[in-house]
Short mmCIF file of C-alpha atoms and ligand atoms in Angstrom, two decimals:
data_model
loop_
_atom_site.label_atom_id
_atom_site.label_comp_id
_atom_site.label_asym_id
_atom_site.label_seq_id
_atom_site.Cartn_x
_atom_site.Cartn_y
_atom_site.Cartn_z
CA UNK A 136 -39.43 109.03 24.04
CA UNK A 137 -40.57 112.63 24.77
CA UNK A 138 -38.18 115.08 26.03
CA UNK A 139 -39.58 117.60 28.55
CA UNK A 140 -37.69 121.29 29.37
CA UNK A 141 -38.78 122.22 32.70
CA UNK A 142 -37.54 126.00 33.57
CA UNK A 143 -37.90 126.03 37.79
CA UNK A 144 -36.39 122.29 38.67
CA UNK A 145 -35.35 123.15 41.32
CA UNK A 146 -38.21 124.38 42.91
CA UNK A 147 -41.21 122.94 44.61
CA UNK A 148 -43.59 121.93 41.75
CA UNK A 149 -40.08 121.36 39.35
CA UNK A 150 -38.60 118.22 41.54
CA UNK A 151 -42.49 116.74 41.70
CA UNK A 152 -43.15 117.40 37.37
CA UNK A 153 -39.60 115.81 37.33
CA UNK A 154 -40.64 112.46 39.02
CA UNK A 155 -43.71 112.46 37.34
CA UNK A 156 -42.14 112.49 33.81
CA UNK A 157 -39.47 110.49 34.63
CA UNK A 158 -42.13 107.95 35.81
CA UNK A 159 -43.81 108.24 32.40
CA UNK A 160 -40.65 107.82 30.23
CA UNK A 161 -40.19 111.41 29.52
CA UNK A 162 -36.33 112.47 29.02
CA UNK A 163 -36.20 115.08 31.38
CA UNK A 164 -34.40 118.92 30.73
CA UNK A 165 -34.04 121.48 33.38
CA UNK A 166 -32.36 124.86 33.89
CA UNK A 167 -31.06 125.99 36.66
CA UNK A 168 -29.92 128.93 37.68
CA UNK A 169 -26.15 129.99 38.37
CA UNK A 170 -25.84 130.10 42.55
CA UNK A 171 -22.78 130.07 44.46
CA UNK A 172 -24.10 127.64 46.86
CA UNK A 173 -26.27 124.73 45.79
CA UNK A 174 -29.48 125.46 44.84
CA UNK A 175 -30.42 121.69 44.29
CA UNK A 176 -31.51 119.90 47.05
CA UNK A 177 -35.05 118.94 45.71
CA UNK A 178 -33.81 117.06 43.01
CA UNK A 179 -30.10 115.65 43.84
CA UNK A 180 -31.84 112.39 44.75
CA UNK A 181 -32.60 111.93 41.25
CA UNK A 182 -29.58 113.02 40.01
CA UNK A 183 -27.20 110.46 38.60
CA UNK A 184 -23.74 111.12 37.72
CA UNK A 185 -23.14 109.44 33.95
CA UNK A 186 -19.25 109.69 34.86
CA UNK A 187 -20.15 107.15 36.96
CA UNK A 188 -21.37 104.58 34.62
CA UNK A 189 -24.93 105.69 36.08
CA UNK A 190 -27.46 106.70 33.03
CA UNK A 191 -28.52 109.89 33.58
CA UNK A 192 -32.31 110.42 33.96
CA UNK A 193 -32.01 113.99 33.94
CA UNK A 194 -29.55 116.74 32.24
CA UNK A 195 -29.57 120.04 33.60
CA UNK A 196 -28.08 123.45 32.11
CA UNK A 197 -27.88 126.73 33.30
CA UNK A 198 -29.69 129.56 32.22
CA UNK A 199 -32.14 132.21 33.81
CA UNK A 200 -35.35 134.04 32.52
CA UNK A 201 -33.43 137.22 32.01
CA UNK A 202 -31.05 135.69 29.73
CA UNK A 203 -32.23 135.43 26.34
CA UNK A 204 -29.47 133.90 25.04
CA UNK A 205 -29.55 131.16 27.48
CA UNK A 206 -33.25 130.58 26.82
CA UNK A 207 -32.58 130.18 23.10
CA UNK A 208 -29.61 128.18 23.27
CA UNK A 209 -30.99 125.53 26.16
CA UNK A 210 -34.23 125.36 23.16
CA UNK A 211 -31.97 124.81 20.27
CA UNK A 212 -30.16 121.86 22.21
CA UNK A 213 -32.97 120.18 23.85
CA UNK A 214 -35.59 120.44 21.17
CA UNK A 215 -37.90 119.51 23.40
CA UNK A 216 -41.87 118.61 22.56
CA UNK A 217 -42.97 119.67 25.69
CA UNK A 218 -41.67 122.91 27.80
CA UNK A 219 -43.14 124.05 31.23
CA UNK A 220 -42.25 127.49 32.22
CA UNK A 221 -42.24 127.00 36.06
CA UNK A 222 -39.79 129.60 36.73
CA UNK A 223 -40.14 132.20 38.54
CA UNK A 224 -39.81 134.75 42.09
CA UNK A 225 -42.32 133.31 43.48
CA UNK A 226 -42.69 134.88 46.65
CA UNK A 227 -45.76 137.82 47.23
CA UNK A 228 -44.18 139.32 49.82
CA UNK A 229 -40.40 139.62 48.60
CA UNK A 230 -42.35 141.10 45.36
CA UNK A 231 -43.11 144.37 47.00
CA UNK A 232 -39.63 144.51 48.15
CA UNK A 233 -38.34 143.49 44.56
CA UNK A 234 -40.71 144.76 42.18
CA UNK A 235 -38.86 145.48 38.91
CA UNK A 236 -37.03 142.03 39.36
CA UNK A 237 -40.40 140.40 39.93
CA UNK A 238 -41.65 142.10 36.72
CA UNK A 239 -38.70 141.25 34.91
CA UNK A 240 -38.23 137.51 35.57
CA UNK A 241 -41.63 136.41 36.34
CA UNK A 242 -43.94 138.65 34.15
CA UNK A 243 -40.82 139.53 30.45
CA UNK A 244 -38.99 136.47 31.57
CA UNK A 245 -42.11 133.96 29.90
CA UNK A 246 -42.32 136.43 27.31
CA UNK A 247 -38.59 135.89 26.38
CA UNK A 248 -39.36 131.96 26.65
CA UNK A 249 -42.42 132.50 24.10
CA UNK A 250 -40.36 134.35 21.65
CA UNK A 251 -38.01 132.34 21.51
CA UNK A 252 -40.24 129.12 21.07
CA UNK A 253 -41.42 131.17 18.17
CA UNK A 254 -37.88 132.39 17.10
CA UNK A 255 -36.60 129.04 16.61
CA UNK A 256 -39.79 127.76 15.30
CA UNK A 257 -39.44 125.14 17.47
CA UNK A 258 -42.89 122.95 17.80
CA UNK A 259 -43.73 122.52 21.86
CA UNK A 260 -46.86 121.98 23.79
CA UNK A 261 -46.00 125.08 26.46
CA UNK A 262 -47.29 125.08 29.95
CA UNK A 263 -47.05 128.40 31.74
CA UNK A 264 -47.88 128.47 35.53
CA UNK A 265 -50.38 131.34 36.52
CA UNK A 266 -51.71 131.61 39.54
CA UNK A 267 -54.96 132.25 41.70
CA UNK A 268 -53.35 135.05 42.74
CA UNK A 269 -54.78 137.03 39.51
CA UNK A 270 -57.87 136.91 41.13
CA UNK A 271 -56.54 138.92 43.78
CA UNK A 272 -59.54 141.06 45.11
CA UNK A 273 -62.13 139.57 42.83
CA UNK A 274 -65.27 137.37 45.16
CA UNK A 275 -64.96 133.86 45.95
CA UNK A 276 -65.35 131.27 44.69
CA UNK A 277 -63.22 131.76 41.66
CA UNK A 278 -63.31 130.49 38.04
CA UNK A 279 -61.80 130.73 34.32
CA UNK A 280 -64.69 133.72 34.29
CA UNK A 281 -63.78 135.76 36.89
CA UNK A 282 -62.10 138.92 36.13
CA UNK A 283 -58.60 139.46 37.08
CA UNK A 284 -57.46 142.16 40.09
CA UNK A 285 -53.74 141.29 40.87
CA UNK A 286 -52.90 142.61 44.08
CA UNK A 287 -49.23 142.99 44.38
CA UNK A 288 -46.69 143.42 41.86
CA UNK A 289 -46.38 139.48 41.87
CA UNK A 290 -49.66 139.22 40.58
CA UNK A 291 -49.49 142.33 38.22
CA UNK A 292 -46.24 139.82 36.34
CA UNK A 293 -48.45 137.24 36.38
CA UNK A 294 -50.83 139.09 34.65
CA UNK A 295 -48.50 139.80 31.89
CA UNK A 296 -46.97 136.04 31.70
CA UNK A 297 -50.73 134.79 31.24
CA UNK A 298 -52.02 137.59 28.69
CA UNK A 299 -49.00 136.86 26.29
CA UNK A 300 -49.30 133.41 26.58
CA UNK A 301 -52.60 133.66 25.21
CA UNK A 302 -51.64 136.14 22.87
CA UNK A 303 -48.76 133.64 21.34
CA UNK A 304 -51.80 131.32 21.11
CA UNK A 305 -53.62 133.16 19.24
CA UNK A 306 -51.56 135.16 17.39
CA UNK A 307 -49.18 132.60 16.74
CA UNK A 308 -50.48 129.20 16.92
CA UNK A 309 -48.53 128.14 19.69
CA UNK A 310 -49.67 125.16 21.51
CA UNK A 311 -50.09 127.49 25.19
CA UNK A 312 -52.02 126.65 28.03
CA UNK A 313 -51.85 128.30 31.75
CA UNK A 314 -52.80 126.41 34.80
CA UNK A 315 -54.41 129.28 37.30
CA UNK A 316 -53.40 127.06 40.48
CA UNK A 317 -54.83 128.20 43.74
CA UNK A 318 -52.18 127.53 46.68
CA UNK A 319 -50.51 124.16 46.40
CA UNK A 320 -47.81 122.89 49.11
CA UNK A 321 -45.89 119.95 50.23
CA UNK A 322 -42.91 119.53 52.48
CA UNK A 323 -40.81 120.47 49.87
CA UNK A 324 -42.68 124.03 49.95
CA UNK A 325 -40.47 127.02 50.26
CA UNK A 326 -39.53 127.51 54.08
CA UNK A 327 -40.54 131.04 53.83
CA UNK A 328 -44.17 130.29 52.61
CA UNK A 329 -46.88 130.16 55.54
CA UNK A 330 -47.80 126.96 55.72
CA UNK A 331 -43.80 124.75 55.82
CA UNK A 332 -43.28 128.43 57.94
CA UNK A 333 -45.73 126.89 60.27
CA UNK A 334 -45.27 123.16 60.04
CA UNK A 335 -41.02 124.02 60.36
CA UNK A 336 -41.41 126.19 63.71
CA UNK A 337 -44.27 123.82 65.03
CA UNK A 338 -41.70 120.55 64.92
CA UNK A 339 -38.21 123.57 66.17
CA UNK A 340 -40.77 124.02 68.85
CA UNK A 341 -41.52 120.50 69.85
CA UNK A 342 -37.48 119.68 69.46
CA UNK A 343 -36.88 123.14 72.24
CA UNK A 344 -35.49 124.69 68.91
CA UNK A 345 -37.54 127.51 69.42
CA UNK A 346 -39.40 129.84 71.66
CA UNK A 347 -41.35 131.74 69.27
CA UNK A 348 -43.19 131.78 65.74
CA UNK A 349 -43.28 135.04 64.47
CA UNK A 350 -46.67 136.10 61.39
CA UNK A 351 -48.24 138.47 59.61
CA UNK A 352 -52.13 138.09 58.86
CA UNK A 353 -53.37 135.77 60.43
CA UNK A 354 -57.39 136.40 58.64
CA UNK A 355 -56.82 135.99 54.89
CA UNK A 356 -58.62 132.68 53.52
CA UNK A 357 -56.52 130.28 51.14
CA UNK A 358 -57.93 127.13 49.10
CA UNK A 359 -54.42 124.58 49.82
CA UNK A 360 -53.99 121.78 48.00
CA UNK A 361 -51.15 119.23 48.12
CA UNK A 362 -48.58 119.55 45.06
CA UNK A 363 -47.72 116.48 43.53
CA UNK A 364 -51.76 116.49 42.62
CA UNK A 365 -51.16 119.64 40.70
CA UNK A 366 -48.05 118.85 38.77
CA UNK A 367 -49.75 116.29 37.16
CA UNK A 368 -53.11 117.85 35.96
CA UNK A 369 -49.61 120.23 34.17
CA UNK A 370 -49.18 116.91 32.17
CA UNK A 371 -52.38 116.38 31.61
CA UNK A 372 -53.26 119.78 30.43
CA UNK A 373 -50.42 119.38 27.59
CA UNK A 374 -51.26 116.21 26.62
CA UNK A 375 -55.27 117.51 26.04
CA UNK A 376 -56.05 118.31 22.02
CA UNK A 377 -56.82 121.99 22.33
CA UNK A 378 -54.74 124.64 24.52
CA UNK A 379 -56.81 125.83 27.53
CA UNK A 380 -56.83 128.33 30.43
CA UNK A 381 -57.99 125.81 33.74
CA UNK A 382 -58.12 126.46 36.94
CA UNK A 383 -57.21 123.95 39.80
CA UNK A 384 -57.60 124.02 43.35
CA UNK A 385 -59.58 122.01 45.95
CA UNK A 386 -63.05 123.96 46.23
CA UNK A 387 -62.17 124.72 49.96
CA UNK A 388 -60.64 127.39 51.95
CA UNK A 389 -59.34 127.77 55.36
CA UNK A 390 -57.63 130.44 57.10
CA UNK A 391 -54.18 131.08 57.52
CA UNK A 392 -55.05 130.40 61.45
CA UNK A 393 -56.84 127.08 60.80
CA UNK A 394 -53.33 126.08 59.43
CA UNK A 395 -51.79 127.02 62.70
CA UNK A 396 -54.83 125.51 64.51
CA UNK A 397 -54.45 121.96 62.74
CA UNK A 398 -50.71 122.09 62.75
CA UNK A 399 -50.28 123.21 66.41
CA UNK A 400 -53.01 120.58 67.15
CA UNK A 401 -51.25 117.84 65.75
CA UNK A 402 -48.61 117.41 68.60
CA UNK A 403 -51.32 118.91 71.23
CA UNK A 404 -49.81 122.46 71.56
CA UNK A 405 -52.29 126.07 71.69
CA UNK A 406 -51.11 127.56 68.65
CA UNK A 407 -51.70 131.00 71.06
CA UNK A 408 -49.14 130.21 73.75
CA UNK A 409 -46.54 130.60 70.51
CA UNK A 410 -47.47 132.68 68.02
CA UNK A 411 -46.38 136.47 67.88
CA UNK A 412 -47.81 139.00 65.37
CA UNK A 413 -45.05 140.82 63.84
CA UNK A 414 -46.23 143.72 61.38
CA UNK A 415 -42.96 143.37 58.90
CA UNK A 416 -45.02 140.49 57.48
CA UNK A 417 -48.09 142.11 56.82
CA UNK A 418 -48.25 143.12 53.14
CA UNK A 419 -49.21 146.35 51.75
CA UNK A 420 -52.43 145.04 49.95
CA UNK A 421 -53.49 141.65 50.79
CA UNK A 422 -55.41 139.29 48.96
CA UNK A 423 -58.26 137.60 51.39
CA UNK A 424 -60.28 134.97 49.97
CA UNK A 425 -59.11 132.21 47.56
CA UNK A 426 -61.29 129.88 46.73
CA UNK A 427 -61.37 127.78 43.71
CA UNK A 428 -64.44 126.64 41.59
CA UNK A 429 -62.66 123.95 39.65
CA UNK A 430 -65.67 122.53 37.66
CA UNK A 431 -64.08 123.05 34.49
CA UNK A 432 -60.45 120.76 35.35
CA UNK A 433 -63.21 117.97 36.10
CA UNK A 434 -65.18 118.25 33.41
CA UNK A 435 -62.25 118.45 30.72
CA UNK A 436 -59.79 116.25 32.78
CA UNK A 437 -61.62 113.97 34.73
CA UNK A 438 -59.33 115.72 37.65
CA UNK A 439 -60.51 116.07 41.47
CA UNK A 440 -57.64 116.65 44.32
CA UNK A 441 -57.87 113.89 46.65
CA UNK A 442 -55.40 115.42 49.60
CA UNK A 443 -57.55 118.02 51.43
CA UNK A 444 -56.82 120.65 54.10
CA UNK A 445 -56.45 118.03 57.35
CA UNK A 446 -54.35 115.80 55.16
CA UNK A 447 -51.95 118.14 54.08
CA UNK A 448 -51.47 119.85 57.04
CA UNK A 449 -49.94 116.29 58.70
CA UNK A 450 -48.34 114.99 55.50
CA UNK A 451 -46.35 118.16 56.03
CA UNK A 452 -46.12 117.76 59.93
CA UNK A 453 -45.15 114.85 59.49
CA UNK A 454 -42.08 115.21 57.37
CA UNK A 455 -40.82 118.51 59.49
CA UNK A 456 -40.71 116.55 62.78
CA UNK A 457 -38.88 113.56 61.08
CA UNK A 458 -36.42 115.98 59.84
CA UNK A 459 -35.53 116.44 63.45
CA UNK A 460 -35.53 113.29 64.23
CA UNK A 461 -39.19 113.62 66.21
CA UNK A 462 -41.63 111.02 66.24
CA UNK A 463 -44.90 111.11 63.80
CA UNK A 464 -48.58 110.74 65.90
CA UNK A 465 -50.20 110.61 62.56
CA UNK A 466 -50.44 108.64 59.19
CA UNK A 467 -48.78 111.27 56.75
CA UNK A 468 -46.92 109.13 55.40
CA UNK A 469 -48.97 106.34 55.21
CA UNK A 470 -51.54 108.51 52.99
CA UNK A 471 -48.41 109.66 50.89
CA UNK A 472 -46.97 106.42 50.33
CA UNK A 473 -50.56 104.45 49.76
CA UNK A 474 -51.75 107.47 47.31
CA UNK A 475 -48.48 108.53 45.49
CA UNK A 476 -46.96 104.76 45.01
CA UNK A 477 -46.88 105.17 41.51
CA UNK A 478 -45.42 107.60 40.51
CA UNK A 479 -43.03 108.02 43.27
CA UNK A 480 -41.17 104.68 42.40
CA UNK A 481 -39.95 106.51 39.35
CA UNK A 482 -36.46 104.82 40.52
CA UNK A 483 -37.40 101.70 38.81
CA UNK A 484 -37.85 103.29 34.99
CA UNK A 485 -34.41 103.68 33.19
CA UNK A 486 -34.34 106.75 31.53
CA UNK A 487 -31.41 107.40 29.59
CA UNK A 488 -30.71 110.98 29.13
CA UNK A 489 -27.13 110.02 27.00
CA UNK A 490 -27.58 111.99 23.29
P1 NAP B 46 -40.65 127.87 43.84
O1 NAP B 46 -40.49 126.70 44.74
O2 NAP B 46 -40.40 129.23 44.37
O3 NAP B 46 -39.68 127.63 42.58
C1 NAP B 46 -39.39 128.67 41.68
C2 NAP B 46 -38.34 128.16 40.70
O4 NAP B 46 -38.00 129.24 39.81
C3 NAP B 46 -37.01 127.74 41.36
O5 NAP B 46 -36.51 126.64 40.66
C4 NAP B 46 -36.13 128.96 41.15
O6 NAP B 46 -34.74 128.67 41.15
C5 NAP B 46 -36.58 129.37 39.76
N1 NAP B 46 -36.21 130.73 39.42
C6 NAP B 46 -36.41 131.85 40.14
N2 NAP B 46 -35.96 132.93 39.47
C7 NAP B 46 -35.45 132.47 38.31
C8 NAP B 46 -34.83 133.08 37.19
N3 NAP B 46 -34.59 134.41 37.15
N4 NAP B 46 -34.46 132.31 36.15
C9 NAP B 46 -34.65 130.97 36.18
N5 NAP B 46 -35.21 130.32 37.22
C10 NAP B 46 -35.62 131.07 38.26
O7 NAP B 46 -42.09 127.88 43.19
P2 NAP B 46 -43.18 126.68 43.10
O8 NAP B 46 -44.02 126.72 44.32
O9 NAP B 46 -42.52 125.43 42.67
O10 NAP B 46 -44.12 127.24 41.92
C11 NAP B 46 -43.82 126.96 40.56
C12 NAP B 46 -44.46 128.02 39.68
O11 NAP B 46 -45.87 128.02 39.88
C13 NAP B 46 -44.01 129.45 39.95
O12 NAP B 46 -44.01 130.14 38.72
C14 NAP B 46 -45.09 130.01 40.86
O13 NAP B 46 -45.15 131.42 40.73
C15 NAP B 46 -46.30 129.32 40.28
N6 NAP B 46 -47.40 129.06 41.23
C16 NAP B 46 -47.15 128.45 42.42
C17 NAP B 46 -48.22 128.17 43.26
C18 NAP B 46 -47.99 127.48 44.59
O14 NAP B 46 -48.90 127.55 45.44
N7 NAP B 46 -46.87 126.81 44.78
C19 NAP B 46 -49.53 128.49 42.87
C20 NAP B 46 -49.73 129.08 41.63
C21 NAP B 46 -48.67 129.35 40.81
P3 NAP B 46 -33.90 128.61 42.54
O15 NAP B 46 -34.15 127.24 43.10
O16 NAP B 46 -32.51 128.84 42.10
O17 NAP B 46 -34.46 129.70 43.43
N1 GDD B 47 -45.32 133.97 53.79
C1 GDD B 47 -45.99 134.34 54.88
N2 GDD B 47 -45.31 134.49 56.06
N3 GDD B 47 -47.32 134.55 54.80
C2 GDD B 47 -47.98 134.89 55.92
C3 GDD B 47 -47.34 135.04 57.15
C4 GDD B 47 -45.94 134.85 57.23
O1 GDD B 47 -45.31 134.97 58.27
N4 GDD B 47 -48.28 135.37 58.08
C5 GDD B 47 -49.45 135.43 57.45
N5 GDD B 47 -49.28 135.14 56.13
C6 GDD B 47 -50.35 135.13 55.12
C7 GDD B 47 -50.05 135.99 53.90
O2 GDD B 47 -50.28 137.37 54.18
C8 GDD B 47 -51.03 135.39 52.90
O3 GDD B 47 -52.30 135.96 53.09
C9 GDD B 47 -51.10 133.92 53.31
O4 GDD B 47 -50.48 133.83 54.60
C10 GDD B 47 -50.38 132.98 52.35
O5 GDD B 47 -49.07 133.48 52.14
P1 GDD B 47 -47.96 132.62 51.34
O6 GDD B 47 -47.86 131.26 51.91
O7 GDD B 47 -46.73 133.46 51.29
O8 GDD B 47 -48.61 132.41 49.89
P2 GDD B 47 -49.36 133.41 48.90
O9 GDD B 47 -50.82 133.04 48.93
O10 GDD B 47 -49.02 134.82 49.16
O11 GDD B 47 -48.71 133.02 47.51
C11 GDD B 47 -48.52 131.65 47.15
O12 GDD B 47 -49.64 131.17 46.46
C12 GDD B 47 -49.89 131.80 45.18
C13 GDD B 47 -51.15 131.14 44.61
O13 GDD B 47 -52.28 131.74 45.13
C14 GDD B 47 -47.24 131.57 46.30
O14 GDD B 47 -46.90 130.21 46.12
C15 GDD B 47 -47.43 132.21 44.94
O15 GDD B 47 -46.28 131.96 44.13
C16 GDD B 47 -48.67 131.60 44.29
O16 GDD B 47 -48.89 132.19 43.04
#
């Protein structure tokens, strides 16, 4: 059985990689970080308490990208064959605000996870999570050949986290590849991201919630793609002979006002009777057109997304208005449940997690 460390579990892509694993037989690890609320809620349905007689499917310890203790000791434990650095602040915007911290966790923090994969000597297959925002100011559509211009000091960390990855590769001879995913959402995206920002206010605006929806740029272009299709071209791209830089993403972009378009649409509301422009979300350099040439993830995976733009946009509708108890027009959850059965029945594997 192969045992899988997953830094970021809690977050979007984390709780999907999780299932996914767990649905292949994986022993799943995560870290999480120290919060004095609970900073669970994507995974606690797949949490099982072994107190309870329950076998645990998946340990969790505590640690944080800063810590290099914590990264070293939650190695040494697990031993794991496989480790995907998902980790990280995440957020564009808040990076401006934050941009040591950003620097810090997302750009030093994988380098602290590569050294100490080296440190200990341990032998994993590494996954590090890069992102389309490298690209930044470079011309659509973009590719594994297109020069880098990171546009915020998000990006700039990024920059860093995918250099030294390849650098540990080389240098090295660790097994290191980075996934450069374009935009990828589901409703269990961040509420402060645009799109479950959108799809949220849309269904608080339907329930009388709210009068308002308050957004920055309205103009810049992004290539969205539906998550759980991206967590598993991360397996994929680990479980491939050679380590690899790929880039995934769907091949088509839309505008952040399409989004409000299709989602307002949905339940038959003019996204312009509600939306506001407020200028605190405008960022100081923006990045305006994402779009992903993806040739190379076919060729070398055999993978194409399935879930495009319209799709998305009401598999996410869909789950904000039944989270306030509103009714569904569409099929979002048909197309989840019809597309996703597999993997999402992970319930029915046994995956003892007991050392
Ligand atoms: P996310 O929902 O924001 O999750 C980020 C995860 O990192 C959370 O589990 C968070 O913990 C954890 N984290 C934050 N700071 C940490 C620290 N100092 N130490 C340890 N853990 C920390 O992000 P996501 O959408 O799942 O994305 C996963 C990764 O892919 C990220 O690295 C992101 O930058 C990258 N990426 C995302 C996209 C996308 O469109 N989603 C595209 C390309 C690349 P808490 O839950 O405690 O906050
Ligand atoms: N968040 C947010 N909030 N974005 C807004 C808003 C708003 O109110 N109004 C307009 N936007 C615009 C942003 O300016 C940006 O052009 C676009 O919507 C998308 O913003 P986000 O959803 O915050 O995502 P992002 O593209 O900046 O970054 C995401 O994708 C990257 C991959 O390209 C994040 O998930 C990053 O972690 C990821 O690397």
């Amino acid at each position: 059985m192969k045992k899988a460390l997953i830094t970021g579990i809690s977050g979007q892509d984390g709780s999907y990689l999780t299932e996914l694993l767990l649905s292949k037989g994986y022993q799943v690890h995560g870290m999480i970080r120290r919060s004095s609320t609970f900073n669970t809620g994507r995974i606690d349905h797949i949490y099982r308490d072994p107190h309870n007689g329950d076998k645990a499917r998946m340990r969790l310890y505590y640690g944080d990208l800063t810590s290099t203790d914590s990264l070293q000791n939650v190695i040494s434990e697990v031993e794991p064959d496989e480790i995907y650095n998902l980790a990280a602040q995440s957020h564009v915007r808040v990076s401006f605000d934050m941009p040591e911290y950003t620097g810090d966790v997302t750009g030093l923090g994988t380098l602290r996870l590569l050294e100490a994969i080296r440190r200990t000597g341990a032998k994993v297959r590494f996954y590090q999570a890069s992102t389309s925002e490298l690209f930044g100011s470079a011309s659509p559509p973009q590719s594994e050949a297109t020069p880098f211009e990171p546009q915020s000091p998000y990006a700039a960390a990024k920059a860093y986290a995918h250099w030294v990855t390849q650098n540990y590769r080389e240098g090295y001879g660790v097994f290191a590849s980075s996934g450069i995913l374009f935009n990828h959402e589901s409703p269990r995206r961040g509420e402060t991201f645009v799109t479950r920002k959108i799809t949220r206010a849309v269904a608080a605006i339907l329930a009388g919630k709210q009068e308002h929806l308050y957004m920055g740029n309205l103009d810049s272009k992004r290539d969205w793609g539906y998550a759980p299709e991206y967590v598993e071209v991360m397996w994929r791209l680990l479980q491939h002979d050679e380590p690899m830089d790929l880039v995934i993403g769907t091949g088509e972009s839309h505008t952040v006002r399409e989004f409000l378009e299709e989602a307002f649409g949905y339940v038959n509301l003019d996204y312009q009777d509600y939306v506001r422009i407020d200028p605190q979300y405008f960022r100081p350099t923006e990045v305006d057109f994402l779009l992903a040439d993806a040739r190379k993830a076919k060729d070398v995976l055999g993978w194409e997304p399935r879930i495009r733009f319209k799709d998305l946009a009401r598999i996410m509708m869909d789950a904000d208005l039944e989270l306030l108890g509103l009714e569904a027009p569409g099929d979002g959850k048909c197309l989840l449940a019809e597309r996703f059965d597999g993997w999402h029945r992970w319930e029915d594997q046994i995956v003892s997690m007991d050392k």
